mmCIF file of C-alpha atoms and ligand atoms in Angstrom:
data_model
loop_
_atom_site.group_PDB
_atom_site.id
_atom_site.type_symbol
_atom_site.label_atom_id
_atom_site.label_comp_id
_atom_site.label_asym_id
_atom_site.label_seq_id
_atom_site.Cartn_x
_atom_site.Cartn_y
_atom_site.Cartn_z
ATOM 1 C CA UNK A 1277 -23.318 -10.823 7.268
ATOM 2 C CA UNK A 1278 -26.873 -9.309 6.077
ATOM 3 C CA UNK A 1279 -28.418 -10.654 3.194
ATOM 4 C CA UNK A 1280 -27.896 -7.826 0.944
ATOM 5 C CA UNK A 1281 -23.892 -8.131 2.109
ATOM 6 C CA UNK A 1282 -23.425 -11.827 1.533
ATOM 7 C CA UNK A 1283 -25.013 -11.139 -2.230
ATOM 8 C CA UNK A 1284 -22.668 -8.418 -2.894
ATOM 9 C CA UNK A 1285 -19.790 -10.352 -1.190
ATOM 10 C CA UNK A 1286 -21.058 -13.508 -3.297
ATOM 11 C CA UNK A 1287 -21.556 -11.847 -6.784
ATOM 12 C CA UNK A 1288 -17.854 -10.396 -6.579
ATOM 13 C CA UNK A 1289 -16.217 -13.273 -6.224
ATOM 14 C CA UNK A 1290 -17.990 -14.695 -9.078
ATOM 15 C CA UNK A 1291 -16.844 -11.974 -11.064
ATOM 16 C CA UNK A 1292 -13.168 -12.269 -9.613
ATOM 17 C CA UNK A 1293 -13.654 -16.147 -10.747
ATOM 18 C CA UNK A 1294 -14.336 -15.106 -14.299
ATOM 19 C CA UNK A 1295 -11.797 -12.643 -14.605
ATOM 20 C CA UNK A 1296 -9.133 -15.829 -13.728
ATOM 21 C CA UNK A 1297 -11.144 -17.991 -16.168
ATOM 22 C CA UNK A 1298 -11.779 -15.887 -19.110
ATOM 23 C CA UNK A 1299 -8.844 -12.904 -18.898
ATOM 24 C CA UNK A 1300 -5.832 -13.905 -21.225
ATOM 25 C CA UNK A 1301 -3.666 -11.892 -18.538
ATOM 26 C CA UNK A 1302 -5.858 -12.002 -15.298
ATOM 27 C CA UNK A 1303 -3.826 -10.173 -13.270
ATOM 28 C CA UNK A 1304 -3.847 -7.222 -15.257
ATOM 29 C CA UNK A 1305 -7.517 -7.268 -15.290
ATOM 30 C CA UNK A 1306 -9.020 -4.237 -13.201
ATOM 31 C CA UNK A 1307 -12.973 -4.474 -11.463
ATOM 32 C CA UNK A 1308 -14.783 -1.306 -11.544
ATOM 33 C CA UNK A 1309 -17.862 -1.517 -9.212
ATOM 34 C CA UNK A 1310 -20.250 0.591 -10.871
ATOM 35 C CA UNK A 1311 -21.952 2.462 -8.257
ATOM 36 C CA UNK A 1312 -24.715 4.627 -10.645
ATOM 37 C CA UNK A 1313 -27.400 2.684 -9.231
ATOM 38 C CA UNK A 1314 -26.602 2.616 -5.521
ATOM 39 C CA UNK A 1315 -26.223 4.831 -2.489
ATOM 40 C CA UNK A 1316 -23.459 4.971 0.665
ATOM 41 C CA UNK A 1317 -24.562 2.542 2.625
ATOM 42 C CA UNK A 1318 -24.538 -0.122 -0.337
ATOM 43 C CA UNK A 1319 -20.833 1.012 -1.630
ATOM 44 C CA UNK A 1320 -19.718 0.388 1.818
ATOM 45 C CA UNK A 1321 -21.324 -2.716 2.139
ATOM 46 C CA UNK A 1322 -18.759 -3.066 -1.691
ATOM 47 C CA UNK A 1323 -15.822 -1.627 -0.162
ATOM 48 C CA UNK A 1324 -15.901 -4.347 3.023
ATOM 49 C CA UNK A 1325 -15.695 -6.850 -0.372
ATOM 50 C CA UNK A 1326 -11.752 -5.335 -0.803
ATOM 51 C CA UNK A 1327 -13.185 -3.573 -3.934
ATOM 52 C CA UNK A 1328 -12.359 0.411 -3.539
ATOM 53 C CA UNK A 1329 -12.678 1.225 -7.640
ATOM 54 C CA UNK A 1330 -16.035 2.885 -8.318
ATOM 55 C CA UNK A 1331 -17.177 3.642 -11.259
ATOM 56 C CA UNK A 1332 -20.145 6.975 -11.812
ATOM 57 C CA UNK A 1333 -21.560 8.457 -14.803
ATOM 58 C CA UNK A 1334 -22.906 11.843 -13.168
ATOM 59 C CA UNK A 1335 -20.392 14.626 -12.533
ATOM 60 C CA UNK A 1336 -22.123 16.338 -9.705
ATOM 61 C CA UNK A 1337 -22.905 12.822 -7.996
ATOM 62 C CA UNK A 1338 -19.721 11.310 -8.020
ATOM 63 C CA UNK A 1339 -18.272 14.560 -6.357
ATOM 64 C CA UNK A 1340 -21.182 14.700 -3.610
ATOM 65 C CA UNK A 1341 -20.340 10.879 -2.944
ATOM 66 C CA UNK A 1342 -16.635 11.289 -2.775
ATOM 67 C CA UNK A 1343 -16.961 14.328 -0.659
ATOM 68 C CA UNK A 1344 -19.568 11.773 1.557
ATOM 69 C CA UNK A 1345 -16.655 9.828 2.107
ATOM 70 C CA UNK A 1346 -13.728 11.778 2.340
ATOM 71 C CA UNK A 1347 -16.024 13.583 5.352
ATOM 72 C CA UNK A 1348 -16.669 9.684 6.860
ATOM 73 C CA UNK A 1349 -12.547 9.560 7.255
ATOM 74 C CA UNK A 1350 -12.233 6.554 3.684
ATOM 75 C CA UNK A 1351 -9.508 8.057 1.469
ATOM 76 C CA UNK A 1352 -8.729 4.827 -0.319
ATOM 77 C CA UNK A 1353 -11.139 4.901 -3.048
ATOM 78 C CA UNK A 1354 -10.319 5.115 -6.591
ATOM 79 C CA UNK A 1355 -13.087 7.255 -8.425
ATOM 80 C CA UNK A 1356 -13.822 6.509 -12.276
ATOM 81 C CA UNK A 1357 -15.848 8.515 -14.233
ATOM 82 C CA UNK A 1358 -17.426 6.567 -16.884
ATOM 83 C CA UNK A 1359 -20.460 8.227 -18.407
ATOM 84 C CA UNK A 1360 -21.169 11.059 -21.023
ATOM 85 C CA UNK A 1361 -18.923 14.232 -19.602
ATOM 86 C CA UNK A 1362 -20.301 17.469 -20.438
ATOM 87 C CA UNK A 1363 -17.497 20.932 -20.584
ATOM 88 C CA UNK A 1364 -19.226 22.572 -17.704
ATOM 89 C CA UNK A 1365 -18.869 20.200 -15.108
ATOM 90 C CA UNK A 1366 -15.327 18.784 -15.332
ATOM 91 C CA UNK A 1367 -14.493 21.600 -12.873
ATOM 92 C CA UNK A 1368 -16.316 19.375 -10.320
ATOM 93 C CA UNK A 1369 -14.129 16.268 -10.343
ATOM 94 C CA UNK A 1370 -10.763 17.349 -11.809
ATOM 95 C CA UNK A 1371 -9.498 17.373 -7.916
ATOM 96 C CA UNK A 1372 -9.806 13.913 -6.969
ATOM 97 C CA UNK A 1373 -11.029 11.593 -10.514
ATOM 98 C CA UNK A 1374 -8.390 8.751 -10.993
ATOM 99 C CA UNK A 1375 -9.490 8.581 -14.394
ATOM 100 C CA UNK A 1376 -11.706 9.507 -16.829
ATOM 101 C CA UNK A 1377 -12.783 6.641 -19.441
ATOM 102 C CA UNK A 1378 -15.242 9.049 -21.758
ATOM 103 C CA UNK A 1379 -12.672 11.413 -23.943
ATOM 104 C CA UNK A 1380 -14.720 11.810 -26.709
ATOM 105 C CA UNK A 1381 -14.271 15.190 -28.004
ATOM 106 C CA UNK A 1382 -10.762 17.444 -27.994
ATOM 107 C CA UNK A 1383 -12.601 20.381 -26.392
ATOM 108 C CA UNK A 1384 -13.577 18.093 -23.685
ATOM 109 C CA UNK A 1385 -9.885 16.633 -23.253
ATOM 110 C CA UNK A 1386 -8.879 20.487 -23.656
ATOM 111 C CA UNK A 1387 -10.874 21.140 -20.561
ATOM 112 C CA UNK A 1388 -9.944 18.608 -18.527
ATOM 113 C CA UNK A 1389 -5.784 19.333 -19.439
ATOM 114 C CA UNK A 1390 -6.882 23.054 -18.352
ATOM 115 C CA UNK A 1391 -8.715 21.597 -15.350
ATOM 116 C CA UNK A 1392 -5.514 19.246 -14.098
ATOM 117 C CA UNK A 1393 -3.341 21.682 -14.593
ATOM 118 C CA UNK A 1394 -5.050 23.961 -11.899
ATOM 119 C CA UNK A 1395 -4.998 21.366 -9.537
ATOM 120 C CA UNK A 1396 -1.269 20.770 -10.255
ATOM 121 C CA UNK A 1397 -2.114 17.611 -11.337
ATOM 122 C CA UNK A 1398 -2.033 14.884 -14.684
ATOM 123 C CA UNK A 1399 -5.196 13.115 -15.053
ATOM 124 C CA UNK A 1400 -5.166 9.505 -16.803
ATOM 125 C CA UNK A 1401 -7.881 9.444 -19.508
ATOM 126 C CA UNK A 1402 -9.350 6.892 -21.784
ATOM 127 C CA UNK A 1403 -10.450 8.129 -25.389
ATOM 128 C CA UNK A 1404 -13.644 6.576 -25.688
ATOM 129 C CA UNK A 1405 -14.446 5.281 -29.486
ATOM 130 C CA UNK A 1406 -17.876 4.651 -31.219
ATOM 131 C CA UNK A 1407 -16.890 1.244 -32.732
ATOM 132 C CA UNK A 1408 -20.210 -0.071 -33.593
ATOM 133 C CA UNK A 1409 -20.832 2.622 -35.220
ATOM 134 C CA UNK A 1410 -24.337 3.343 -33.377
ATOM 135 C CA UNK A 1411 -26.497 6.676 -33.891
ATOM 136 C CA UNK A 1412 -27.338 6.094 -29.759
ATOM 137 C CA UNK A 1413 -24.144 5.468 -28.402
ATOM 138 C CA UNK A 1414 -21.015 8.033 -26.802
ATOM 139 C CA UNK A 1415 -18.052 8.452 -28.423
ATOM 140 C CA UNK A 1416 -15.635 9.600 -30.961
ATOM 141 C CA UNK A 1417 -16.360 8.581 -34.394
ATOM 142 C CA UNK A 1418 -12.923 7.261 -35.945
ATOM 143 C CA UNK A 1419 -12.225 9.319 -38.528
ATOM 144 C CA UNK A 1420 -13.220 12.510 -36.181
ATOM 145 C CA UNK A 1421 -10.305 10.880 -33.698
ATOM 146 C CA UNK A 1422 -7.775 10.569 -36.233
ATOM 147 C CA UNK A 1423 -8.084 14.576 -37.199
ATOM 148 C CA UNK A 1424 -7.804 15.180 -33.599
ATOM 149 C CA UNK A 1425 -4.740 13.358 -32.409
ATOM 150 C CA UNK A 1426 -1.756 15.490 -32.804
ATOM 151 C CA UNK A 1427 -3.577 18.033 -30.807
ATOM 152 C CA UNK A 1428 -4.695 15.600 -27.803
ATOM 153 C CA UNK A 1429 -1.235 14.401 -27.818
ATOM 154 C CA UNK A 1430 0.089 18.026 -27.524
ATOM 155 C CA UNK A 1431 -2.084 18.225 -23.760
ATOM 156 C CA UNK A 1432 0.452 18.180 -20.895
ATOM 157 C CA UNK A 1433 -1.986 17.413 -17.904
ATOM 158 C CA UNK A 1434 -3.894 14.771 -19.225
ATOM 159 C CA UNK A 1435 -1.977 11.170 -19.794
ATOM 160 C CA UNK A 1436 -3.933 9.220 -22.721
ATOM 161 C CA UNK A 1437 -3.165 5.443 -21.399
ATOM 162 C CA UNK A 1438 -5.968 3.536 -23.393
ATOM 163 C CA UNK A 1439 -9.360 3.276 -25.276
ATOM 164 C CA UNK A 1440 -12.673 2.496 -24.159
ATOM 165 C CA UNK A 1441 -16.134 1.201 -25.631
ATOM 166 C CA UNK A 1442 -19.596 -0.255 -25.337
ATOM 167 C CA UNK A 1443 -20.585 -2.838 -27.189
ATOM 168 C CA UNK A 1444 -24.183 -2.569 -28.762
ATOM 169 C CA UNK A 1445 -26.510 -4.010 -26.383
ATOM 170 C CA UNK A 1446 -27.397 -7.528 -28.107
ATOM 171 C CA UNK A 1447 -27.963 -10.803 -27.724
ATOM 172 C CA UNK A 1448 -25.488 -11.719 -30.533
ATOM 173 C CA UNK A 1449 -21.917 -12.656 -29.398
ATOM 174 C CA UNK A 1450 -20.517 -12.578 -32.773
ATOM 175 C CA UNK A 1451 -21.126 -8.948 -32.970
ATOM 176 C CA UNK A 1452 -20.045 -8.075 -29.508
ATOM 177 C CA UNK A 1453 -16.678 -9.879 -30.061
ATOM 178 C CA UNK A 1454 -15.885 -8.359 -32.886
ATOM 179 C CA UNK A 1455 -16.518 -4.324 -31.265
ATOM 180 C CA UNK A 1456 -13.975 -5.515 -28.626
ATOM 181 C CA UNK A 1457 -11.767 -7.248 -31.168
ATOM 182 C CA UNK A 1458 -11.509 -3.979 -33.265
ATOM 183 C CA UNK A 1459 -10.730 -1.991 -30.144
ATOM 184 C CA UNK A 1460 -8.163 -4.181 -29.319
ATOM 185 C CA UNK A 1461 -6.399 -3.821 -32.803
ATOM 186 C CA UNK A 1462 -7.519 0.435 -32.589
ATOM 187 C CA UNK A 1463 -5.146 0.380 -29.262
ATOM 188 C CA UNK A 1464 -2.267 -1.567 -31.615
ATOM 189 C CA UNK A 1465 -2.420 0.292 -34.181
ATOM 190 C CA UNK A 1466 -2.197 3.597 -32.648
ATOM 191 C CA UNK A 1467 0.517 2.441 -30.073
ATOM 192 C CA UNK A 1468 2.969 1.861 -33.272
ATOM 193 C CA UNK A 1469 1.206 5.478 -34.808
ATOM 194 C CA UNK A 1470 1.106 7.508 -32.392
ATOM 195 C CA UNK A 1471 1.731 7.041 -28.509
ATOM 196 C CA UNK A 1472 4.907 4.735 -28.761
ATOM 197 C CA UNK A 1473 3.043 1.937 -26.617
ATOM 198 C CA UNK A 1474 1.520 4.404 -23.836
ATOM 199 C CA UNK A 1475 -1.571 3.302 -24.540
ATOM 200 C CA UNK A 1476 -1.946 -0.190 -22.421
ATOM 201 C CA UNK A 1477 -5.587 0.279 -20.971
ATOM 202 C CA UNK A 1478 -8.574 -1.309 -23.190
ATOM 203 C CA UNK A 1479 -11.829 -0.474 -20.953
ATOM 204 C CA UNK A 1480 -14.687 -2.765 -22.120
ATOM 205 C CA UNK A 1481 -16.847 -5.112 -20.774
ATOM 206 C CA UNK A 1482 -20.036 -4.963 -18.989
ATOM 207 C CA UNK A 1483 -22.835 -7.051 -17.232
ATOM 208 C CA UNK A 1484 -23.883 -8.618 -20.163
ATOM 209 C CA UNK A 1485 -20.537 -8.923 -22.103
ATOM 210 C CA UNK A 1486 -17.229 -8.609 -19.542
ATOM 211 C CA UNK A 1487 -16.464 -12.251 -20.274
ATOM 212 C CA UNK A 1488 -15.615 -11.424 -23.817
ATOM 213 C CA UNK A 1489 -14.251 -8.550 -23.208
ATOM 214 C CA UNK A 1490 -12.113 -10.350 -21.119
ATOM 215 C CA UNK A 1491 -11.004 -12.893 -23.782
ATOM 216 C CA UNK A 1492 -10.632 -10.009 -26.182
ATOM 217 C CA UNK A 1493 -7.717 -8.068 -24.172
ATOM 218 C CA UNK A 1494 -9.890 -6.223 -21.465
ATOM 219 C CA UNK A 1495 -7.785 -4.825 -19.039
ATOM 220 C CA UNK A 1496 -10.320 -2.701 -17.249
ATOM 221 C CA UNK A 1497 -14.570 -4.529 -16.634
ATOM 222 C CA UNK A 1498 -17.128 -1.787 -15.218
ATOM 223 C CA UNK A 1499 -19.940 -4.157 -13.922
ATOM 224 C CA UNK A 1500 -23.085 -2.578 -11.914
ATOM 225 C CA UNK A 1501 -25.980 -4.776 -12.287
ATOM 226 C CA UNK A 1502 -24.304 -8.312 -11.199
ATOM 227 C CA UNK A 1503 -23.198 -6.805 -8.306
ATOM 228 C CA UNK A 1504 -26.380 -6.117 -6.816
ATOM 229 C CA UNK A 1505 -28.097 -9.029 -7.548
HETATM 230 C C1 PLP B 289 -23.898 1.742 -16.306
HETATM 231 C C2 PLP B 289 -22.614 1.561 -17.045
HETATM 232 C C3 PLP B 289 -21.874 0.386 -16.912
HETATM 233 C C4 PLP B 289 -22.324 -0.794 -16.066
HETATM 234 O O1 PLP B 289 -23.354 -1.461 -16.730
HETATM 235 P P1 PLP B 289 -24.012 -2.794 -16.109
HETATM 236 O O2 PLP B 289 -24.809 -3.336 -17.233
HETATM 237 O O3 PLP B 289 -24.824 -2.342 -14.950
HETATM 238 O O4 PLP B 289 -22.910 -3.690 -15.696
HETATM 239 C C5 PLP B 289 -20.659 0.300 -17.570
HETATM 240 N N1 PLP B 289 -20.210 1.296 -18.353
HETATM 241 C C6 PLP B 289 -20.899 2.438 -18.519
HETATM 242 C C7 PLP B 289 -20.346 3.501 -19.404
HETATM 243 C C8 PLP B 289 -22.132 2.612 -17.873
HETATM 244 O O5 PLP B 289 -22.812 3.750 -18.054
#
């Protein structure tokens, strides 16, 4: 192994080591390799790792990788789009996405249902809530997701299956905890409300904060930076 393999190969398995220690059901617990900051050559050098879930936040680039792939003969990878999802380009990855974490507007989810549906497919989606409350971040704003449900629940091609956030970017646990706490109690809530227990994904937790995600219910981690380490 090359250097820049046996890092890759070493960081995973550290994060595989704290999803076991810090997960209160680690074998729900998915690992999304976020890719944003990498090219081919490094995801492959990920994939030989037994991690195939990538994770993008550019429309156009996660299609021109997948397509990269796809051309190189690997079909196994699951594709996540993670990142702010603008109307105009869902077109280029409602063929092939897994899932999409960032629903945070009906038009968008509108798009994407109208999307799926000419593929002849369902797409799984994540509605992606603004729980801290910050001017900077993505997201719906709660009350704007509450006026909006019956609707997204009326979309046929898209299947809601969980909530997603980021945590403010700080150095103060206390607050972090309690962003993934409240999503955590969000997904309850609206499970007895509203989706009759679909809702069983809670994606949160990043390079900085996955471990308490993980010991607040995270079911799905996206982690870039400690990867390539
Ligand atoms: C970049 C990104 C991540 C990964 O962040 P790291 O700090 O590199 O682990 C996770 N989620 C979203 C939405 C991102 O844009």
């Amino acid at each position: 192994m090359d250097l820049i393999e046996e890092n890759i190969a070493h960081n995973i398995s550290e994060i595989k080591n704290d999803i076991k220690n810090h997960s209160i059901y680690p074998d729900k617990v998915k690992l999304i390799a976020v890719t944003k900051y990498v090219g081919l050559d490094t995801m492959k050098e990920v994939l030989k790792t037994g991690t195939n879930v990538f994770g993008e936040n550019r429309a156009q680039l996660i299609k021109d990788k997948h397509d990269s792939f796809i051309a190189d003969g690997i079909n196994n990878i699951e594709w996540h789009f993670i990142g702010n999802l603008q109307k105009n380009k869902v077109k280029y990855i409602a063929d092939f996405i897994t899932m999409i974490h960032s629903v945070n507007k009906l038009s968008l989810a509108q798009e994407i249902d109208k999307r799926a549906a000419q593929n002849n497919r369902t797409i799984d989606v994540l509605l992606e809530i603004n729980v801290a409350g910050e001017e900077s971040k993505e997201g719906y704003q709660y009350d704007e997701l509450l006026k909006d449900i019956p609707q997204l629940l009326e979309l046929k091609n898209i299947n809601i299956i969980g909530l997603m956030t980021m945590a403010p970017n700080s150095s103060d646990e206390t607050l972090v905890r309690d962003v993934f706490i409240k999503l955590r109690a969000i997904k309850e809530d609206f499970n007895k409300k509203y989706f009759h227990g679909k809702l069983t994904e809670l994606s949160m937790g990043m390079t900085n904060d996955y471990k308490i995600a993980l010991e607040e219910g995270a079911t799905i981690i996206r982690v870039g930076r400690k990867i390539y380490n």
